[in-house]
Each structure stands twice: as structure tokens, then as C-alpha cells.
CSV table of N, CA and C in Angstrom, one decimal:
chain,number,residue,atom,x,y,z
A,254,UNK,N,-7.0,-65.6,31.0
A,254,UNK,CA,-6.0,-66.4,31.6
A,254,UNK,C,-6.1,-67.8,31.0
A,255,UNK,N,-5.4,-69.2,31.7
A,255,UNK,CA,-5.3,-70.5,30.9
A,255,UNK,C,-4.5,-69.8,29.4
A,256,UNK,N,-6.0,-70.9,28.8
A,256,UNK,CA,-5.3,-70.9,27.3
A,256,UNK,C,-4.6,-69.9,26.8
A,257,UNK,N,-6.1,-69.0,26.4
A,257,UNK,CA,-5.6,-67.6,25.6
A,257,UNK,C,-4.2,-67.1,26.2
A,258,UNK,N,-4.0,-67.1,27.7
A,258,UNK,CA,-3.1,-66.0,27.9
A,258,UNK,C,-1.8,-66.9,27.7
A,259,UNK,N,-1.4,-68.0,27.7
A,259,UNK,CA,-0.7,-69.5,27.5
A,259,UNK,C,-0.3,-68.9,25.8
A,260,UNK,N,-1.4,-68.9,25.1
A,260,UNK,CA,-1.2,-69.1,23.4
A,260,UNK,C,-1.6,-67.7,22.8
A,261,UNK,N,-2.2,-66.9,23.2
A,261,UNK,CA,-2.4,-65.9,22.6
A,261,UNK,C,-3.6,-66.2,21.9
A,262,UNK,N,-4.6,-65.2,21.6
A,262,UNK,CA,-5.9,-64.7,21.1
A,262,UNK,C,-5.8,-65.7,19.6
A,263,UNK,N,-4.5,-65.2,18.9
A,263,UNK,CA,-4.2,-65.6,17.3
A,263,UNK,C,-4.1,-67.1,17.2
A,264,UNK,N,-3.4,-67.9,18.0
A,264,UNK,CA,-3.4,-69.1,18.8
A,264,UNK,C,-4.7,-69.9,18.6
A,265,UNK,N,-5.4,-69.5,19.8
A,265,UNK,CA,-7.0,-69.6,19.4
A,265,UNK,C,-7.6,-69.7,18.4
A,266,UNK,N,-7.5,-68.6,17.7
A,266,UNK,CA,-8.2,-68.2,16.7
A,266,UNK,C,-7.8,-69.4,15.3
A,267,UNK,N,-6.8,-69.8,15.4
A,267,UNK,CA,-6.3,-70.7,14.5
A,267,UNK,C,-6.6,-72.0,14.8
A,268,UNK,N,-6.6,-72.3,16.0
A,268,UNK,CA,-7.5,-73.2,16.5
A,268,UNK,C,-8.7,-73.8,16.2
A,269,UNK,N,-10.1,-72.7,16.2
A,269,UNK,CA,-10.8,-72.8,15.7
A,269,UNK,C,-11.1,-73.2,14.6
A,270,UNK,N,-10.5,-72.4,13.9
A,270,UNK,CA,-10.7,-72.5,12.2
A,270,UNK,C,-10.2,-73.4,11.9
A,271,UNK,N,-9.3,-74.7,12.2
A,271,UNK,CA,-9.0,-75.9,11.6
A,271,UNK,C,-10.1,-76.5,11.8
A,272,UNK,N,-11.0,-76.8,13.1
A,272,UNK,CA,-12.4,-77.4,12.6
A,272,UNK,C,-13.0,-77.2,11.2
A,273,UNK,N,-13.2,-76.0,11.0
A,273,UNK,CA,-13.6,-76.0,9.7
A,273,UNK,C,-13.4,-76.3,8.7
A,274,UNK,N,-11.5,-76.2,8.8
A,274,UNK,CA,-11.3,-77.0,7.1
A,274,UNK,C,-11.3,-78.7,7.7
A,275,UNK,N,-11.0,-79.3,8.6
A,275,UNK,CA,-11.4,-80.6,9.3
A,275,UNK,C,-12.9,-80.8,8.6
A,276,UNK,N,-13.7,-80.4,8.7
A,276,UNK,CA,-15.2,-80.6,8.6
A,276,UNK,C,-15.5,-80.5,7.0
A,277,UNK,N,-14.7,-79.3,6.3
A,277,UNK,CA,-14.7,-79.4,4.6
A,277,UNK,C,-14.1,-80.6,4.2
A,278,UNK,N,-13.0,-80.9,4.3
A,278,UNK,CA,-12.4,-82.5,4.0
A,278,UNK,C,-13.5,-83.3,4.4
A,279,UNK,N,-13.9,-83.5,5.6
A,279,UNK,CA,-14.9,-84.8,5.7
A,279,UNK,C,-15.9,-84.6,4.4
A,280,UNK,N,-16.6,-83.5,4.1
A,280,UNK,CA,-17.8,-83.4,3.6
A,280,UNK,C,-17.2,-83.7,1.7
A,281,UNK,N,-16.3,-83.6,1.4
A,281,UNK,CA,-15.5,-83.5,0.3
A,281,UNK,C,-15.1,-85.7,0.4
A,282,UNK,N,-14.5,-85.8,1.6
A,282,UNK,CA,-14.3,-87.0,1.5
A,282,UNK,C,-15.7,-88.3,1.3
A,283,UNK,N,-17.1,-87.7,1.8
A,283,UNK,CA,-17.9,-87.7,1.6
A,283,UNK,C,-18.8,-88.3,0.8
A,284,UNK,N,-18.9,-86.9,-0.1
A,284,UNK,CA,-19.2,-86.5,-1.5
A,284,UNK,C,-18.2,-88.0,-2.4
A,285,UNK,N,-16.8,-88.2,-2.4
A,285,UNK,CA,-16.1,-89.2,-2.9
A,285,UNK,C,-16.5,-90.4,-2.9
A,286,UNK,N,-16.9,-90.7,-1.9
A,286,UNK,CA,-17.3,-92.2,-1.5
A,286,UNK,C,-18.5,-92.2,-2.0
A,287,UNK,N,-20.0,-91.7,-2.2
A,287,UNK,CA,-20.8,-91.7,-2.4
A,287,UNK,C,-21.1,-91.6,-3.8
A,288,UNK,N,-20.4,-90.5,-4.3
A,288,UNK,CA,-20.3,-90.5,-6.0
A,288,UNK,C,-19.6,-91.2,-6.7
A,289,UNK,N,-17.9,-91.8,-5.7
A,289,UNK,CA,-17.2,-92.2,-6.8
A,289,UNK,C,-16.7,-94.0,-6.5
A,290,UNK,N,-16.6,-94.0,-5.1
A,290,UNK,CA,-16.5,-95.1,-4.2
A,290,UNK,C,-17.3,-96.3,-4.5
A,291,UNK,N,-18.4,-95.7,-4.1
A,291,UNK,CA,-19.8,-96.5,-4.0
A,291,UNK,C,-20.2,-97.5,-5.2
A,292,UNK,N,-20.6,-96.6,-6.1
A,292,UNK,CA,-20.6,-97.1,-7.3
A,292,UNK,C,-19.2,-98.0,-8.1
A,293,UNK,N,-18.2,-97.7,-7.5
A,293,UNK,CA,-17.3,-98.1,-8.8
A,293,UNK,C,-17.2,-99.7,-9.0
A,294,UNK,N,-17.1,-100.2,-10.3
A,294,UNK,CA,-16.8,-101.5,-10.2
A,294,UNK,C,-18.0,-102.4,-9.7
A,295,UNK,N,-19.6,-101.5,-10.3
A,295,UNK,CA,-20.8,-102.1,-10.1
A,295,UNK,C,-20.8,-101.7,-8.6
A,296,UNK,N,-20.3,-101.3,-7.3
A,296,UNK,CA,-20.7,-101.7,-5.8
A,296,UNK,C,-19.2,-102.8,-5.5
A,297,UNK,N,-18.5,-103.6,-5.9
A,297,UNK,CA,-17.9,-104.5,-5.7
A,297,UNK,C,-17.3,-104.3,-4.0
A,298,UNK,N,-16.2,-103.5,-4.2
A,298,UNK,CA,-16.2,-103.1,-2.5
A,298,UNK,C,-17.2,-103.0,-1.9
A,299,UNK,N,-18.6,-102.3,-2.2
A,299,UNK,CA,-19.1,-102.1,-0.8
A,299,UNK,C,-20.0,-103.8,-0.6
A,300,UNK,N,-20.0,-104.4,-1.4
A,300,UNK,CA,-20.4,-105.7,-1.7
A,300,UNK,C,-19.7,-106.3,-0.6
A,301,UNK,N,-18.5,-106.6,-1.3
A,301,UNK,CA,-17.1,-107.4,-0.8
A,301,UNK,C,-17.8,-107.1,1.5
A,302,UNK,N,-17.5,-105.8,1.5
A,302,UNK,CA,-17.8,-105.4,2.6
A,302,UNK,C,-19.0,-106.3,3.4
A,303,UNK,N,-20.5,-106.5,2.8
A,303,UNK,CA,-21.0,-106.9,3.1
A,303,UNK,C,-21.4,-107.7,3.7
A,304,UNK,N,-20.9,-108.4,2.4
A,304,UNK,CA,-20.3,-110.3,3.0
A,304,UNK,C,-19.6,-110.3,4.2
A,305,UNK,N,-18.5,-109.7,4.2
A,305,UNK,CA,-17.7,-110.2,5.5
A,305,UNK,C,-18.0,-109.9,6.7
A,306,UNK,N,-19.1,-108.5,6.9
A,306,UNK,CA,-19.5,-108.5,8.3
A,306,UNK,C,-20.8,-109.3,8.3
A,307,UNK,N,-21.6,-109.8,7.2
A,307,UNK,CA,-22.2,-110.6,7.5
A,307,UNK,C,-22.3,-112.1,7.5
A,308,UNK,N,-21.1,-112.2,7.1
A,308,UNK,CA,-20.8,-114.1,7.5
A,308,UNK,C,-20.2,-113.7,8.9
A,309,UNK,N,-19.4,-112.8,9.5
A,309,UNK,CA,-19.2,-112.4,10.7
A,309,UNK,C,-20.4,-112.7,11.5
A,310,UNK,N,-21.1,-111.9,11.3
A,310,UNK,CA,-22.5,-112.1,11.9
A,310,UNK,C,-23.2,-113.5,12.3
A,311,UNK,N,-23.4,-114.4,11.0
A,311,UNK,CA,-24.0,-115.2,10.8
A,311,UNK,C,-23.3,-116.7,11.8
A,312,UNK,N,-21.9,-116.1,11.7
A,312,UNK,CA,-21.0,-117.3,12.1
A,312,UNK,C,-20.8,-116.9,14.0
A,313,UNK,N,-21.0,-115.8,14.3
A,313,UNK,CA,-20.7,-115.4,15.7
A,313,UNK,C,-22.2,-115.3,16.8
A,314,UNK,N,-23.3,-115.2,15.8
A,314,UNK,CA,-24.5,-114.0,16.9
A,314,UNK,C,-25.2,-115.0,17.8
A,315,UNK,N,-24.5,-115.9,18.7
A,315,UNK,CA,-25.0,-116.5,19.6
A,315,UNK,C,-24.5,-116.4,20.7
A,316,UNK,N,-24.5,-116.4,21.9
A,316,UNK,CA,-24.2,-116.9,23.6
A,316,UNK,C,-23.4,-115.5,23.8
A,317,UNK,N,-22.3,-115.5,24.7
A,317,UNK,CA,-22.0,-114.1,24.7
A,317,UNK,C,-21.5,-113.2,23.7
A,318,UNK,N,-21.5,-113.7,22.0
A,318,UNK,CA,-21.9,-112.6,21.5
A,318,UNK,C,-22.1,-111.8,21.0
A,319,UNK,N,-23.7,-112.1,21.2
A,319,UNK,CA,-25.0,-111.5,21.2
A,319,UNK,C,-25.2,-109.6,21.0
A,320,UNK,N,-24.5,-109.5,22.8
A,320,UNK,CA,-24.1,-108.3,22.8
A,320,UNK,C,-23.5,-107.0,21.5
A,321,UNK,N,-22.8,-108.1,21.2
A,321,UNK,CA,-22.2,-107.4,19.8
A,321,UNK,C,-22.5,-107.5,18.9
A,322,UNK,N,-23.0,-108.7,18.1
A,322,UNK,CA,-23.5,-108.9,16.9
A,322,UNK,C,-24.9,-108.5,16.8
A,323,UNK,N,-26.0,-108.5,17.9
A,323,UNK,CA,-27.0,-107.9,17.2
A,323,UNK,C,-26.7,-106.5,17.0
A,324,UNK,N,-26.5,-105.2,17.7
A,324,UNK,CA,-26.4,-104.5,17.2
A,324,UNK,C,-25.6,-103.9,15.8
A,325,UNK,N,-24.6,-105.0,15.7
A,325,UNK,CA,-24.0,-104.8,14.5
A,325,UNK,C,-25.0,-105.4,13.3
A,326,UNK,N,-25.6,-106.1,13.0
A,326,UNK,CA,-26.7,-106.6,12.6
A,326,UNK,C,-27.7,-105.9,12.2
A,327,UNK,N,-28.2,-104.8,13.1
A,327,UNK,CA,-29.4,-104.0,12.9
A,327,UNK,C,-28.4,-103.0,12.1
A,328,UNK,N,-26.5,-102.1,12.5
A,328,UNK,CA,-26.5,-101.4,11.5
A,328,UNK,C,-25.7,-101.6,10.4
A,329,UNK,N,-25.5,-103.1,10.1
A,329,UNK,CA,-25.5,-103.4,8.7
A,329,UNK,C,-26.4,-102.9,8.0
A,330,UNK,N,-27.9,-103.5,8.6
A,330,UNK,CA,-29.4,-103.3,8.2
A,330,UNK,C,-29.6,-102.2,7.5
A,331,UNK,N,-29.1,-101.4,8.6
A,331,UNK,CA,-29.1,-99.3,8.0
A,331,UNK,C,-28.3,-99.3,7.0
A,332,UNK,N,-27.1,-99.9,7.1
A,332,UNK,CA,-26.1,-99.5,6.0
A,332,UNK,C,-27.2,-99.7,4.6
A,333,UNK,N,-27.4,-100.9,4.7
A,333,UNK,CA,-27.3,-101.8,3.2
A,333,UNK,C,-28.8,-101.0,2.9
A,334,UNK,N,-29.7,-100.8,3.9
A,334,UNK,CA,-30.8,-99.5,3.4
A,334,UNK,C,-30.4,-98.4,3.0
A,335,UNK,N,-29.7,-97.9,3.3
A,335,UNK,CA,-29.3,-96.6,2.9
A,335,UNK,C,-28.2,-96.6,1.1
A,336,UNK,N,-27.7,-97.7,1.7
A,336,UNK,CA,-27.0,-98.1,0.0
A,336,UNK,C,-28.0,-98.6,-1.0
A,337,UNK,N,-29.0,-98.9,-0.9
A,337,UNK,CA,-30.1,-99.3,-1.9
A,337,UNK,C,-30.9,-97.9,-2.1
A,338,UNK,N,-30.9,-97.4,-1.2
A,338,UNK,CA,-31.6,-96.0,-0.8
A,338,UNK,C,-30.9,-95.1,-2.3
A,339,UNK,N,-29.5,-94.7,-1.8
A,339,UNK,CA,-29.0,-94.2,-2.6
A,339,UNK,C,-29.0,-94.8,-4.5
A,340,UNK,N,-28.8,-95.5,-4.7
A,340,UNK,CA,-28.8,-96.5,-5.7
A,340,UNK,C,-30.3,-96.0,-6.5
A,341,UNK,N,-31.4,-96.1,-6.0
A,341,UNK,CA,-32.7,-95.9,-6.0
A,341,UNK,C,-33.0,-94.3,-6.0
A,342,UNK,N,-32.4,-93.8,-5.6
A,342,UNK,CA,-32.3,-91.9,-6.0
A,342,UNK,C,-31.7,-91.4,-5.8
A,343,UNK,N,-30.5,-91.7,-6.4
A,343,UNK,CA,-29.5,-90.6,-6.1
A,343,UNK,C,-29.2,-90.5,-7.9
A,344,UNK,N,-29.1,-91.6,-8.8
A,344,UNK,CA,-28.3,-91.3,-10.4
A,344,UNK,C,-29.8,-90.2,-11.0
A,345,UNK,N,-31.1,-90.6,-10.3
A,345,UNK,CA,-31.5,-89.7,-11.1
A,345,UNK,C,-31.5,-88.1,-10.5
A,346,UNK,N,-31.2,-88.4,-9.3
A,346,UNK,CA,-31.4,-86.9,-9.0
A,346,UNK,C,-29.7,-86.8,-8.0
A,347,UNK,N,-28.9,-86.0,-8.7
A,347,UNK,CA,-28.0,-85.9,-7.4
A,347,UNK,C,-27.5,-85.1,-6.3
A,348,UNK,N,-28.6,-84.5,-5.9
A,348,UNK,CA,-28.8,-83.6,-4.6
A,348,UNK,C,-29.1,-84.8,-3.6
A,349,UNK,N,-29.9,-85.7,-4.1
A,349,UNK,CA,-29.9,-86.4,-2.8
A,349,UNK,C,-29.0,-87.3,-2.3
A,350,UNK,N,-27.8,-87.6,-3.7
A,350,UNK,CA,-26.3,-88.1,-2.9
A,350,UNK,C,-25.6,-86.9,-2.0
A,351,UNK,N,-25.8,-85.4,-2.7
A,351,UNK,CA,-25.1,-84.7,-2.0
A,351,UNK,C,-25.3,-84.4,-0.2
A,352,UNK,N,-26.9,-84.7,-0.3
A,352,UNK,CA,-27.3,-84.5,0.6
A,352,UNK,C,-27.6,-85.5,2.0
A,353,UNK,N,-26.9,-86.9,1.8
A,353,UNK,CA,-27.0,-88.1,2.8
A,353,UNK,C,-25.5,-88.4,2.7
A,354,UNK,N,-24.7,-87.8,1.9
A,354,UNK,CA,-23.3,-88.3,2.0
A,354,UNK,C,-22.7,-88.1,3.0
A,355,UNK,N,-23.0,-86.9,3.6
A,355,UNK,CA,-22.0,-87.3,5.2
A,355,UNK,C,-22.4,-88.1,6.1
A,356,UNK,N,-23.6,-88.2,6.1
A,356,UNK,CA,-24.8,-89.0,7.3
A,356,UNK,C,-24.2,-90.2,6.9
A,357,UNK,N,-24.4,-90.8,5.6
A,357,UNK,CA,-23.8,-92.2,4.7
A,357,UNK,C,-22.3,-92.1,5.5
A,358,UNK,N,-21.6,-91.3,4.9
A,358,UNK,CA,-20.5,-92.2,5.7
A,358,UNK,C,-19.9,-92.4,7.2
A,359,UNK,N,-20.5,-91.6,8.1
A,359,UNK,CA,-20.9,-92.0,9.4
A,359,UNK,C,-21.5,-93.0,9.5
A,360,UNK,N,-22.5,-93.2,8.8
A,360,UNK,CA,-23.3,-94.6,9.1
A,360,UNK,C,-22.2,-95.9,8.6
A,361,UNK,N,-21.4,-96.1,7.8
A,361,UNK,CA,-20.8,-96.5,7.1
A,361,UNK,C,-19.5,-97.2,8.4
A,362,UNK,N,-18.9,-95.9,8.7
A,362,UNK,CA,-17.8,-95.6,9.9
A,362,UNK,C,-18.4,-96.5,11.3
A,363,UNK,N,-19.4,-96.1,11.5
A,363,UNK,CA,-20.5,-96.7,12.7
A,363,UNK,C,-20.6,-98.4,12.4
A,364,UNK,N,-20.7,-98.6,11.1
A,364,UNK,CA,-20.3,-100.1,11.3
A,364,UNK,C,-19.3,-100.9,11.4
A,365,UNK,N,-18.2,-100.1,10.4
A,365,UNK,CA,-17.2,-100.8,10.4
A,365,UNK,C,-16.3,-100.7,11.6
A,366,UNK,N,-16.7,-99.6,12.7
A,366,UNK,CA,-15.9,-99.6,14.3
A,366,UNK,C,-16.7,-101.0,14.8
A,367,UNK,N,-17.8,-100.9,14.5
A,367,UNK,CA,-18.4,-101.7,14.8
A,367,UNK,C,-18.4,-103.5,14.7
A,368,UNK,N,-18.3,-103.6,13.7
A,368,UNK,CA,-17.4,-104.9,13.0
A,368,UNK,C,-16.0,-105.0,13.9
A,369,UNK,N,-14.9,-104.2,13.7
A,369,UNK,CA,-14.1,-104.1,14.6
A,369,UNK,C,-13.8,-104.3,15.9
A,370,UNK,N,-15.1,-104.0,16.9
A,370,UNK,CA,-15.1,-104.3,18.3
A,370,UNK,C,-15.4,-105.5,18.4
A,371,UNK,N,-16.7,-106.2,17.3
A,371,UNK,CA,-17.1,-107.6,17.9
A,371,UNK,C,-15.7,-108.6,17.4
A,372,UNK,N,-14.9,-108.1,16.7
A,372,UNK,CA,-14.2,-108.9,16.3
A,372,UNK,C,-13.3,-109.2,17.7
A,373,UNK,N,-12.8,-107.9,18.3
A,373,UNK,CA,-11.7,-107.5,19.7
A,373,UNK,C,-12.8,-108.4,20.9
A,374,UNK,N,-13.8,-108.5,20.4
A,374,UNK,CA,-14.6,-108.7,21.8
A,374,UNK,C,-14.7,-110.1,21.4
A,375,UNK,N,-14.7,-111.0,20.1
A,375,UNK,CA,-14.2,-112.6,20.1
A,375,UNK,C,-13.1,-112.9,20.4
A,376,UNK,N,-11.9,-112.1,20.0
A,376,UNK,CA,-10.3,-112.1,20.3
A,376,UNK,C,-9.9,-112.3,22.1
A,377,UNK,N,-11.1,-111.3,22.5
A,377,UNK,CA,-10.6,-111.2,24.1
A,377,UNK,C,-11.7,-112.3,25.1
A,378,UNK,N,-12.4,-113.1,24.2
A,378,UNK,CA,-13.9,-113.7,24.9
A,378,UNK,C,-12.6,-115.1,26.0
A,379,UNK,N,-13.2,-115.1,27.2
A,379,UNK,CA,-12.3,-116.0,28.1
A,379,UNK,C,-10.9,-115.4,28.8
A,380,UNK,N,-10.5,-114.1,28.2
A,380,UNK,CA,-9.5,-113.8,28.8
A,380,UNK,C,-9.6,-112.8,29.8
A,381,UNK,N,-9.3,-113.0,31.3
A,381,UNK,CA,-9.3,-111.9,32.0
A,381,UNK,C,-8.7,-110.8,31.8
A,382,UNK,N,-7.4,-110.7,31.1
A,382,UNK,CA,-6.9,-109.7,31.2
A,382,UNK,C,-7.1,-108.8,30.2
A,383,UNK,N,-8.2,-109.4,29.7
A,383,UNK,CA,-8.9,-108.5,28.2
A,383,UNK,C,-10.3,-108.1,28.4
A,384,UNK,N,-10.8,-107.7,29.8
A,384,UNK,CA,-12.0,-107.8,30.6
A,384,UNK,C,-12.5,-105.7,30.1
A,385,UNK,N,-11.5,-105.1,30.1
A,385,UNK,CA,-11.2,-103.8,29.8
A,385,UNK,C,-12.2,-103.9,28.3
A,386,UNK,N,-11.5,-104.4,27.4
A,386,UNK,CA,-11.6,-104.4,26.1
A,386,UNK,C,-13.3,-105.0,25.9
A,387,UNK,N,-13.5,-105.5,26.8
A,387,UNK,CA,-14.7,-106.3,26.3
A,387,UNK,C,-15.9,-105.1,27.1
A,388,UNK,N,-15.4,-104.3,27.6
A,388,UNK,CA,-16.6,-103.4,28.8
A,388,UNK,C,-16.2,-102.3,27.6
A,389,UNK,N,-15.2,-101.7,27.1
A,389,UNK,CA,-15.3,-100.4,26.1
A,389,UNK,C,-16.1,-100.8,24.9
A,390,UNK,N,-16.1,-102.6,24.4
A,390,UNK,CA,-16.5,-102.7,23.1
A,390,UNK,C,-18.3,-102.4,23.4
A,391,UNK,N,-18.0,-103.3,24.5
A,391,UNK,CA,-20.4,-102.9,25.1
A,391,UNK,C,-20.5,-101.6,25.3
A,392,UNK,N,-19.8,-101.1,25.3
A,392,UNK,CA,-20.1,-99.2,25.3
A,392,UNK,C,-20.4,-98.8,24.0
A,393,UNK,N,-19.5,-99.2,23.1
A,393,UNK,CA,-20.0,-98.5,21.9
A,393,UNK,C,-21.3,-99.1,21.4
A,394,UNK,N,-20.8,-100.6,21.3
A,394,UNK,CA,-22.2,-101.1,21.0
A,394,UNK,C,-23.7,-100.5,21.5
A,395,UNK,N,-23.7,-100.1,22.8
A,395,UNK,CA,-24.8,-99.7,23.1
A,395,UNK,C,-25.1,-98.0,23.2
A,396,UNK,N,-24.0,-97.3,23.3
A,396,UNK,CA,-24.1,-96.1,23.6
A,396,UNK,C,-23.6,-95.6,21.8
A,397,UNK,N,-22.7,-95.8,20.9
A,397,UNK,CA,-22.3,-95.4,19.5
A,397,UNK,C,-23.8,-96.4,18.4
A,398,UNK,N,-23.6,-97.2,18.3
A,398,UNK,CA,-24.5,-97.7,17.4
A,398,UNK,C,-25.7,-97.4,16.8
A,399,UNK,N,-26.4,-97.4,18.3
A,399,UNK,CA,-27.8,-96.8,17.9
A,399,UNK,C,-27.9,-95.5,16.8
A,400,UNK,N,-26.7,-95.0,17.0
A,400,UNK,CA,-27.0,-94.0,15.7
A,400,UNK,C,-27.2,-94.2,14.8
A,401,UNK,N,-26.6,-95.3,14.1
A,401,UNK,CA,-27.0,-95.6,12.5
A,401,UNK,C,-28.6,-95.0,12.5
A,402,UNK,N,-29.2,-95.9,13.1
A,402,UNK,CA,-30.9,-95.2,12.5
A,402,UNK,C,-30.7,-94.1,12.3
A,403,UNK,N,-30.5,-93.0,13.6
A,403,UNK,CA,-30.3,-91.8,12.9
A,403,UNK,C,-29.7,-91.2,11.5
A,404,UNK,N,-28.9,-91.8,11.2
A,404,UNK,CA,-28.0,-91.6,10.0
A,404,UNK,C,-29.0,-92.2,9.1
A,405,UNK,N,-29.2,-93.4,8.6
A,405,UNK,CA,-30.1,-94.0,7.9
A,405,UNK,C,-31.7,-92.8,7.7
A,406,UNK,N,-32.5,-92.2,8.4
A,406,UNK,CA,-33.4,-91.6,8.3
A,406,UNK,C,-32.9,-90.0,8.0
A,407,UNK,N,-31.8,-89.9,8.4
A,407,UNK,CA,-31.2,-88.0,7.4
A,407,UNK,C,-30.7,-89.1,6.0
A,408,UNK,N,-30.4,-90.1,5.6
A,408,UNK,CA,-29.7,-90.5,4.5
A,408,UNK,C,-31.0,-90.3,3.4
A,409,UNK,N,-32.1,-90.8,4.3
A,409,UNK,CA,-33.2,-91.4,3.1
A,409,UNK,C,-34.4,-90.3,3.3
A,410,UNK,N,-34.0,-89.1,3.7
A,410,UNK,CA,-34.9,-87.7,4.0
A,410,UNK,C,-34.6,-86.8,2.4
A,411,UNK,N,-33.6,-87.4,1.7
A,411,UNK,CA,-33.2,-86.8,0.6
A,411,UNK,C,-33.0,-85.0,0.7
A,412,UNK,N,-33.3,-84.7,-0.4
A,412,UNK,CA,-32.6,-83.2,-0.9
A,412,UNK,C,-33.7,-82.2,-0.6
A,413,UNK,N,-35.3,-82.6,-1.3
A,413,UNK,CA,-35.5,-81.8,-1.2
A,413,UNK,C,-36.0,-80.5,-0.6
A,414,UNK,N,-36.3,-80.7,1.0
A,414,UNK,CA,-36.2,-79.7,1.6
A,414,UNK,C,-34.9,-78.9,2.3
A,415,UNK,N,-33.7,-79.5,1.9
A,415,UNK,CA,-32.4,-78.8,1.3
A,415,UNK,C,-32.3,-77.6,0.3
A,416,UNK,N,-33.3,-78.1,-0.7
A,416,UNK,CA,-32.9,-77.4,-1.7
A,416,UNK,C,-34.0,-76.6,-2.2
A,417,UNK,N,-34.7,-76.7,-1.0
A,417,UNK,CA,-36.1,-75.5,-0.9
A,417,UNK,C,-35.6,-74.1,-0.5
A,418,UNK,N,-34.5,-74.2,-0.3
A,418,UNK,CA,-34.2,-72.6,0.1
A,418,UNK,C,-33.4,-72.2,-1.2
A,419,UNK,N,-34.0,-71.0,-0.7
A,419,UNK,CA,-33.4,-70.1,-2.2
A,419,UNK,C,-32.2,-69.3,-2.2
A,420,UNK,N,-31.7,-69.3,-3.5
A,420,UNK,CA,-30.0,-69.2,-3.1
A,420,UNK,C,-30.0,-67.8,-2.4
A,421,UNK,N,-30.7,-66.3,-2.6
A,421,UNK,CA,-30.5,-64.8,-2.1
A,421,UNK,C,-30.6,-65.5,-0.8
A,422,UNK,N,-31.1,-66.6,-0.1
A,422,UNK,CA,-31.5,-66.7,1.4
A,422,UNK,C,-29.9,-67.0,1.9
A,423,UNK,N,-28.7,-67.1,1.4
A,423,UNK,CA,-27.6,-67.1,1.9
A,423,UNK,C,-26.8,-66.0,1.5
């Protein structure tokens, strides 16, 4: 009943399976950023990037906020470890770009939402009717963010107990 009987079994079924190619694109989109993004033009963008959440940082992380820039702060931290990380082993070995690149660009995504809120959360600082915006942005900050470590410690876990299984094992 509901869905299925609403859409039919085939319905469903088609349903599902767009996760999957959803989830190939990401891992593909990935793979791009890491091999082709990252590096191009010496780092220049992810450079350029750098700077600007961290003069952000530098110019904002006092009185109320705190809330927002430290944790953006600690996952710059992860980012730019995990970008040295890669840098440091990935050209000689490239299983271990294949293998942190999705984690990398979550971690990546995790800051720049990140960046994004403290900025909505200086935009709305003194306004009541922006009281909304400033309680979703301390949500992410405290409840999304902390991930980065996570991301940062699968980024810099590398390949090879990835690539300890042997191919008949699939």
C-alpha cells in the first residue's frame, strides 16, 4: 500500500537505482577534483580558497563569532592537512588519491558550507528577524562540522588496506 501501490513496484525500483548512479557521479566528481582540480595551476584555487576563509577567520573569530569561526578554523585545519596529506602521497602512489577523494571532497564541501554560514551568521549578527538563520547556522557548526576529522583521518588512512584485497575476492 502507500508508495508502491501509488507508483508501482518498477517506480520503486527506479527510484532506488538513481542513488547509485547519484553516488557514481559523486565518486567520479571526486576522483576530478583530486587528480585534476587540486593540483592544476600549482594548487592556485585551492590556495586562492585558503586565504579567503582564512583572512575570514582572522578578521571575524572574536565575541559572538566565536561560535562560528572556531569551528570553521579547526576545519580549515583538516582541509589544508589533508591537502598536504595528499600532495605528500598521492603523485607517488595513486591509490591513495583514489582512495581519500571522496572523504576529500566532503571535507572540502564541510568547509565551504561552513565558510558560508559564518559569513550568513555576520550578515544577520543584531538582527532579530534573522534570529532563525543564526540558530540553523550553530547547528551545523556544532552538529555538521565535527566531521571534517572524520574525513581528514579516512583521507590520510591511504590505500593500502583498500588494496589489500584481492581482486577473485570480488
Amino acid at each position: 500500500d502507500g508508495y508502491i501501490a501509488e507508483n508501482g513496484m518498477e517506480q520503486f525500483v527506479r527510484d532506488a537505482r538513481i542513488a547509485q548512479v547519484y553516488e557514481g557521479a559523486n565518486g567520479i566528481q571526486a576522483l576530478d577534483l583530486v587528480g585534476r582540480k587540486l593540483p592544476k595551476d600549482g594548487g592556485r584555487a585551492v590556495t586562492a580558497f585558503f586565504k579567503e576563509v582564512g583572512t575570514f577567520i582572522a578578521e571575524n573569530g572574536s565575541g559572538d563569532m566565536a561560535p562560528f569561526v572556531k569551528p570553521l578554523k579547526t576545519g580549515l585545519d583538516h582541509l589544508q592537512q589533508a591537502t598536504m596529506w595528499f600532495m605528500a602521497n598521492a603523485l607517488a602512489k595513486p591509490d591513495n588519491a583514489g582512495a581519500g577523494a571522496t572523504d576529500y571532497m566532503h571535507l572540502f564541501g564541510l568547509v565551504a558550507l561552513g565558510h558560508l554560514w559564518a559569513r550568513i551568521a555576520l550578515a544577520s549578527a543584531g538582527k532579530p528577524e534573522r534570529a532563525a538563520d543564526l540558530i540553523a547556522g550553530r547547528a551545523f557548526m556544532e552538529r555538521a562540522m565535527p566531521e571534517t576529522a572524520l574525513r581528514l583521518a579516512r583521507v590520510t588512512t591511504g590505500a593500502d588496506t583498500v588494496m589489500a584485497m584481492p581482486a577473485e575476492a570480488f
